[in-house]
Coordinates of C-alpha atoms in Angstrom, one line a residue:
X1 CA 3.1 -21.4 9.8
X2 CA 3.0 -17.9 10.7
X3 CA 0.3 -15.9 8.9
X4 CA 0.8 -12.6 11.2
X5 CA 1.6 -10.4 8.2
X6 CA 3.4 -10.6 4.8
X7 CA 6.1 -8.3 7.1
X8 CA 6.8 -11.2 8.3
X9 CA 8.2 -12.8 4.9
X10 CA 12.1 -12.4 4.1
X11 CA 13.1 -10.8 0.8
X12 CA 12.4 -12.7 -3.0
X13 CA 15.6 -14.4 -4.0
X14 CA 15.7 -12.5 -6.9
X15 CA 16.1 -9.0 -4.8
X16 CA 18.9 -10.7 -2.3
X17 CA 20.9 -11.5 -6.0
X18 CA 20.4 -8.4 -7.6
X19 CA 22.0 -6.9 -4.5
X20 CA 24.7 -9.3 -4.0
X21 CA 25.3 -8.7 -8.2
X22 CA 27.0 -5.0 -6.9
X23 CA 27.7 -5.4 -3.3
X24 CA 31.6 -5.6 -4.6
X25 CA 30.7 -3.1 -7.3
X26 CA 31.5 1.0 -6.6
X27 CA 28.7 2.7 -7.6
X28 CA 28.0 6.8 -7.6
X29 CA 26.1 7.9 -4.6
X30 CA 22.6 9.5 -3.6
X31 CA 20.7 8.3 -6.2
X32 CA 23.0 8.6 -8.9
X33 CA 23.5 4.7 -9.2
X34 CA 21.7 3.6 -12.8
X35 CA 19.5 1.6 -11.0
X36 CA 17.6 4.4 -10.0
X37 CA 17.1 5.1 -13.2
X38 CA 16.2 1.7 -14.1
X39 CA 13.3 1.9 -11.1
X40 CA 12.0 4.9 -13.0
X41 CA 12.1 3.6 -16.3
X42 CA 10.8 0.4 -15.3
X43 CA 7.3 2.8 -13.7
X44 CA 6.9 4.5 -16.9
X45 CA 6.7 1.2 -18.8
X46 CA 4.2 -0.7 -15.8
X47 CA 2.5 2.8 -16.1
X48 CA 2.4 3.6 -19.0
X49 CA 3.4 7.5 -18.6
X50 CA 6.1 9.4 -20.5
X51 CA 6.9 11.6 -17.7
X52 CA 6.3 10.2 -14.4
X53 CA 9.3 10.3 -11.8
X54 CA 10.1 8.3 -8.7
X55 CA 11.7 9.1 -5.3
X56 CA 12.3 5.9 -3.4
X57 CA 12.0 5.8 0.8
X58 CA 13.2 2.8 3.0
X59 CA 9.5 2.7 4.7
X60 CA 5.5 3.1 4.0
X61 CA 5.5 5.5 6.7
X62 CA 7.4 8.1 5.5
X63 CA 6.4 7.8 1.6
X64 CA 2.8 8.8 2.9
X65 CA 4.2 11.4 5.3
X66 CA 6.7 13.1 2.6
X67 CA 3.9 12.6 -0.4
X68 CA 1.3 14.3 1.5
X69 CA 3.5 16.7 2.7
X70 CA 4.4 18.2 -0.6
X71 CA 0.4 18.5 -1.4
X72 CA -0.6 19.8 1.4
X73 CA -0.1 23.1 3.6
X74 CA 0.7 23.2 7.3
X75 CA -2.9 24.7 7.3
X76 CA -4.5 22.4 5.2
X77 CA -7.2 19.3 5.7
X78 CA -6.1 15.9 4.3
X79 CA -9.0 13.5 4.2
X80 CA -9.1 9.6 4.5
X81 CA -11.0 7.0 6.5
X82 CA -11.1 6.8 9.9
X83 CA -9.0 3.5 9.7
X84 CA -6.8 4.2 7.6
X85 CA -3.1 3.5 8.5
X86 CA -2.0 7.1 8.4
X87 CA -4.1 7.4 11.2
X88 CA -3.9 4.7 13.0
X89 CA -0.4 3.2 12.9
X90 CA 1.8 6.5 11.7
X91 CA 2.6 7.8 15.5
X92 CA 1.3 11.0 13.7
X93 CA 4.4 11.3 11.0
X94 CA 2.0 13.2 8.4
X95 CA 1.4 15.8 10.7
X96 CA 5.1 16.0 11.6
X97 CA 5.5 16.2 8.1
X98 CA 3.1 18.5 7.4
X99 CA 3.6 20.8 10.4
X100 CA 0.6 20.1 11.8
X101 CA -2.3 19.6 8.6
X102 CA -5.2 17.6 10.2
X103 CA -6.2 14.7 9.0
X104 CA -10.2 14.9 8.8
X105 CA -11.5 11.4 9.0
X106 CA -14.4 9.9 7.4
X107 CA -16.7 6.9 7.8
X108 CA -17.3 4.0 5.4
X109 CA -18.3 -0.3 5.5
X110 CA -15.0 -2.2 5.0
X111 CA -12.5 0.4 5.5
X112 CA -14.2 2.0 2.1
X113 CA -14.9 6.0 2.3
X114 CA -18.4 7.0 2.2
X115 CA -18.6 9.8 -0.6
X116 CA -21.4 11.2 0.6
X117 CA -19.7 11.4 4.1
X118 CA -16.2 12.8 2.4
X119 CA -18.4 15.3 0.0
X120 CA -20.1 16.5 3.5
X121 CA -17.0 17.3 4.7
X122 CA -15.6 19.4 2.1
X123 CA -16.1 23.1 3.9
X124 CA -14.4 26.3 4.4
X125 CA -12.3 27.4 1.3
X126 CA -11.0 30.5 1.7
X127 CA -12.1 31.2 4.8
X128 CA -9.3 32.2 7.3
X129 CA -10.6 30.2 10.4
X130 CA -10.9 26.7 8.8
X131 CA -8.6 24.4 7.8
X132 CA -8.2 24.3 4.1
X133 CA -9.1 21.3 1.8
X134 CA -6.2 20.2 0.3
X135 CA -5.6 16.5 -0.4
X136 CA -7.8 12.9 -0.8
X137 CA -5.7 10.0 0.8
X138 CA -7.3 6.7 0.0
X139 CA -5.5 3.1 0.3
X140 CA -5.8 0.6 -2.2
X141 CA -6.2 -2.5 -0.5
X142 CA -7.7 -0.8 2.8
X143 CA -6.9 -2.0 6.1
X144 CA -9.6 -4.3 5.9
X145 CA -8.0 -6.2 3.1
X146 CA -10.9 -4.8 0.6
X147 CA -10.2 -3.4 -2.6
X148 CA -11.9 0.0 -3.8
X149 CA -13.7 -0.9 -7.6
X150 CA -12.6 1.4 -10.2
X151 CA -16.0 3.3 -10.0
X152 CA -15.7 3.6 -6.6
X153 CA -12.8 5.1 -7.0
X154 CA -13.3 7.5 -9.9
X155 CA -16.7 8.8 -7.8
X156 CA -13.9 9.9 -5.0
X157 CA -11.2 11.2 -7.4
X158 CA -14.2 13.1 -9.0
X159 CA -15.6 14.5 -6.1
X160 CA -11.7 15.2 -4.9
X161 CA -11.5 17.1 -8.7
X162 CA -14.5 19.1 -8.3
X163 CA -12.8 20.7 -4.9
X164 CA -9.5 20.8 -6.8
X165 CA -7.9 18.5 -4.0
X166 CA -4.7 16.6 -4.8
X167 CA -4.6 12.8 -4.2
X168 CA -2.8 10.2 -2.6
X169 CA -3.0 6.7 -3.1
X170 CA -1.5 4.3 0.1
X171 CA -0.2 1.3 -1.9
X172 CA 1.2 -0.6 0.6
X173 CA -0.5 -3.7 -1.3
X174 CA -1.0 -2.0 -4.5
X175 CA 0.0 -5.3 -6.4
X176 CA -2.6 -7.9 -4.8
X177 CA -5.2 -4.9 -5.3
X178 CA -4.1 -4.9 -9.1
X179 CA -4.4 -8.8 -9.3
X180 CA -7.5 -8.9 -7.6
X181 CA -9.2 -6.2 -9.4
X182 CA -7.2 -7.6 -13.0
X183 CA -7.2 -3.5 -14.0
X184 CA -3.7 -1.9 -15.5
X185 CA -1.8 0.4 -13.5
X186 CA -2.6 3.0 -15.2
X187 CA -6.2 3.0 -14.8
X188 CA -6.2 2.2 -11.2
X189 CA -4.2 5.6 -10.9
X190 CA -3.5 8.8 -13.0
X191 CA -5.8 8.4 -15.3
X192 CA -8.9 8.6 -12.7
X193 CA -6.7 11.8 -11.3
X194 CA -4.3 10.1 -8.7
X195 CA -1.7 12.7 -8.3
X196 CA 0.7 10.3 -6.2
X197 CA 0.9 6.8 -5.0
X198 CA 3.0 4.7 -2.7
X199 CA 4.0 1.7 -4.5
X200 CA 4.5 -0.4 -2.0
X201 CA 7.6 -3.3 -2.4
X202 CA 8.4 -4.6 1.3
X203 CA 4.9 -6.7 1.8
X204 CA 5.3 -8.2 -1.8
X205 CA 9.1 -9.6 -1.3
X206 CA 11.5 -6.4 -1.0
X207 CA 13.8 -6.4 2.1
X208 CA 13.3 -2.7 2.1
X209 CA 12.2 -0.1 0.4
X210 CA 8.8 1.9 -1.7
X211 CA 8.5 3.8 -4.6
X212 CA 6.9 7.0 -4.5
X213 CA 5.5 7.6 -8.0
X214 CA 4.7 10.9 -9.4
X215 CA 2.5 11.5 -11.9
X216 CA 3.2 15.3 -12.2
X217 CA 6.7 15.5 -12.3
X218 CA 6.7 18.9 -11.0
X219 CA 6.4 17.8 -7.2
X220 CA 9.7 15.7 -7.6
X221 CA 12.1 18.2 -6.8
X222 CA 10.1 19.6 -4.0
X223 CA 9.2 15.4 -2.8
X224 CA 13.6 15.2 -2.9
X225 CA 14.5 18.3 -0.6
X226 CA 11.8 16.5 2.1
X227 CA 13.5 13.1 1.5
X228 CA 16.8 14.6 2.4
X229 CA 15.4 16.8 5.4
X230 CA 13.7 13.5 6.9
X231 CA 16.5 11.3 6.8
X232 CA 15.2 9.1 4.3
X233 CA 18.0 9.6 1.5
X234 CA 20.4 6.7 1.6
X235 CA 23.9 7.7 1.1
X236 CA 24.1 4.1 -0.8
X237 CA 21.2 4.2 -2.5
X238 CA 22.0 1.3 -4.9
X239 CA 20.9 -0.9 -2.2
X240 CA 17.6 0.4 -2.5
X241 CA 17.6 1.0 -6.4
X242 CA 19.3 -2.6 -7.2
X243 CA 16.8 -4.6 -5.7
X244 CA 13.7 -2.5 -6.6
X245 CA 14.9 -2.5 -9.8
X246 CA 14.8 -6.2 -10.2
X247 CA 11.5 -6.3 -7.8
X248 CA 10.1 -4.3 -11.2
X249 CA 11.5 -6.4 -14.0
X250 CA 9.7 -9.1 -16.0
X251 CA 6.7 -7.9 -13.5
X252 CA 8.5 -10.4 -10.4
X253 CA 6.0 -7.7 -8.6
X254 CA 3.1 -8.9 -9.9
X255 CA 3.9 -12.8 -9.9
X256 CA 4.2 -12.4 -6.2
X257 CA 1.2 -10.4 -5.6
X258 CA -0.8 -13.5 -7.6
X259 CA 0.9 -16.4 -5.7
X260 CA -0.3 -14.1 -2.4
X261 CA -3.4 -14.1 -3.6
X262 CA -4.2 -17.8 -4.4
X263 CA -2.8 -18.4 -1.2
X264 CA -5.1 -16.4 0.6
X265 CA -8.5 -17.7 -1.6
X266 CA -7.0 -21.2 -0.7
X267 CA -7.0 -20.0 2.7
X268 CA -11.0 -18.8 2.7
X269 CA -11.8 -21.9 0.6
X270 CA -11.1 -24.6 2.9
X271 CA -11.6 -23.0 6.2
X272 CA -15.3 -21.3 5.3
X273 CA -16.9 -24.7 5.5
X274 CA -15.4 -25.4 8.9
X275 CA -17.9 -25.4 12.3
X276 CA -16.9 -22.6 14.4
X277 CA -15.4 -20.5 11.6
X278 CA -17.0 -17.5 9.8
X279 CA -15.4 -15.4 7.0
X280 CA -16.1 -12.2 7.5
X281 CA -15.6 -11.1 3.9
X282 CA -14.4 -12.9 0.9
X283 CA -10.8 -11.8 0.2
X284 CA -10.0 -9.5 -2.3
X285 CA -6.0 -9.9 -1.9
X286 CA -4.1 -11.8 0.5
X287 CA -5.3 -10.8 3.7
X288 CA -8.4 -12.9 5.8
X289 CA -10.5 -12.0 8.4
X290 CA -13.2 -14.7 10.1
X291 CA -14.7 -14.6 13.0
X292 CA -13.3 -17.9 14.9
X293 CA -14.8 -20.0 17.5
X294 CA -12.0 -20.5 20.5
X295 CA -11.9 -24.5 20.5
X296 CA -11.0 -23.7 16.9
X297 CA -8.2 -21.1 17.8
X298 CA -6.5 -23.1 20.3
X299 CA -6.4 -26.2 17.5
X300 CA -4.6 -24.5 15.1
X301 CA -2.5 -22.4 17.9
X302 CA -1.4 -25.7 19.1
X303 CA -0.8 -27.3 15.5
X304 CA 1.8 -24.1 15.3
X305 CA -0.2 -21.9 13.4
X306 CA 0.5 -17.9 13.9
X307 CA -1.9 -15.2 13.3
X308 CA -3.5 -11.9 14.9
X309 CA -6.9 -11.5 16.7
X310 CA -8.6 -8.3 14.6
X311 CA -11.0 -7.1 17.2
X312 CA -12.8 -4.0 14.9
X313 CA -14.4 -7.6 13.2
X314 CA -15.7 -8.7 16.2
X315 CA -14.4 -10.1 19.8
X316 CA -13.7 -13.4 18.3
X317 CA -12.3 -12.3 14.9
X318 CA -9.0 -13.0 13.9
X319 CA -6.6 -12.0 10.6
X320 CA -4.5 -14.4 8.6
X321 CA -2.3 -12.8 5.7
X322 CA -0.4 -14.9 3.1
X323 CA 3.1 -13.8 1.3
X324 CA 4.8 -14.2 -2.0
X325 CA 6.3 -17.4 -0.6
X326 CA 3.5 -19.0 1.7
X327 CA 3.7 -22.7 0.9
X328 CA 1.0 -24.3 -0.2
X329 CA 1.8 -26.9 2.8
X330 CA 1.4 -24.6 5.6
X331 CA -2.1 -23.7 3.5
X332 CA -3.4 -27.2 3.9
X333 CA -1.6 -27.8 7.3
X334 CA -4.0 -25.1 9.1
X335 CA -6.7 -26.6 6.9
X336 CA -6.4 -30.1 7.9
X337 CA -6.1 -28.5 11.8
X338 CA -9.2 -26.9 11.8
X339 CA -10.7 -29.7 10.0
X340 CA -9.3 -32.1 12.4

């Protein structure tokens, strides 16, 4: 029963075929495979954009640290919240990237930027000494598993416009954002002005594998030289492109994101009545937080449950996070042990 992370899930069924499908297949190299194609094709339906094109990376990491990178100047300010995971849990890769941009970060409740706070911030265009505004990064679910509405969002993408900043969207758990919010694609990104978003695949059943999604097609050249220079350009690309592919068809994406979901909701409705257990928020995807009382901890510890103390909710506050394929049994299993 191990509700560490959905990293911890294996890859949809479905992905592990379509790979197996052309493992004895010789396909063209570097991208030229048609599934490639397929992965961009497949984006401009889900999206809903003529034009968009799509550079896939093995990791989350380096899709924010190469996306950023083509928006932003050596010189250049990229601003986000102060807990957001290209701060805290990129070893610095969108500086590397970047050759040393800084990230300017900003406050905000629940992992949410403040726009007042990212408005204040905005200073020193065209002036020599200061680093230059250049780029909005904002993840969609945050890091503490809430989901920006679509107003909030469109005040930051407006404010970001007004200062002609590009924008980056993390999307590591784009999908359970989409189900939760029940808003298209397309609205959730280029047409409230996100220039480029990490479409996140590993934590919603990919083995590997993101899709960086462009909404200008004029960065996609410059976004490929950086793949190659980084290391992230797979000599057998199908094995990326095959399984993404198949990750985007008949929306598989989505019907993952929603069974990750219920699980999670599952999760907050039968443990929020329980003595010694808090929620700390209501979910808005797949990902829990409660404060938990230790007689409670060690019960479902002992009953073989697996999960991570989250100390910025408090000094008792732990995380669960459900996957495409929790079962419904471990669910009820850490219920009934908390219950018990």
């Amino acid at each position: 029963m191990n509700f560490a992370s959905d990293n911890v899930a294996g890859a949809h069924p479905a992905l592990l075929q379509a790979l197996a499908d052309i493992n004895d297949q010789t396909l063209n190299s570097y991208g030229e495979d048609p599934f490639n194609q397929q992965v961009e094709q497949e984006c401009r339906r889900i999206f809903e954009h003529a034009t968009l094109k799509t550079v896939l990376v093995a990791t989350g990491s380096g899709a924010n640290a190469l996306a950023l990178a083509t928006m932003t100047p050596a010189w250049g300010a990229i601003y986000c919240h102060r807990t957001s995971h290209i701060v805290v849990d990129e070893a610095n890769a969108v500086q590397a990237a970047t050759a040393g941009a800084r990230l300017v970060t900003l406050d905000g409740d629940e992992g949410k930027i403040e726009p007042e706070a990212f408005r204040n911030a905005i200073f020193g265009k065209g002036v020599v000494h200061h680093p230059q505004p250049a780029a909005l990064s904002v993840t969609q679910m945050n890091e503490y598993g809430v989901t920006y509405t679509l107003d909030e969002l469109k005040t930051l993408t407006g404010i970001a416009k007004e200062h002609n900043l590009k924008i980056h969207m993390d999307g590591a758990r784009f999908a359970n954002a989409i189900v939760g919010l029940g808003v298209s694609p397309a609205e959730m990104t280029w047409r409230i002005g996100v220039d480029m978003l990490v479409f996140g695949a590993t934590k919603n059943g990919a083995l590997v594998g993101e899709i960086v999604v462009c909404f200008d097609p004029s960065v996609a050249e410059e976004l490929e030289f950086r793949r190659k220079r980084a290391g992230q350009l797979y000599s057998k690309m199908r094995t990326l492109s095959a399984p993404l592919a198949a990750y985007l068809k008949d929306d598989l994406w989505l019907d993952n994101a929603r069974h990750a979901n219920r699980m999670a909701q599952r999760l907050a409705e039968g443990l929020s009545p329980v003595d010694g257990i808090e929620l700390c928020r209501h979910p808005s995807g797949n990902q829990l937080f409660m404060a938990m009382a230790p007689a409670v901890k060690t019960k479902l510890l002992d009953a073989g449950a697996y999960f991570q103390d989250w100390p910025d909710d408090g000094p008792t506050a732990v995380r669960m996070v459900t996957a495409f394929n929790t079962l419904e049994a471990d669910v009820d299993a850490v219920i009934a042990a908390a219950n018990a």
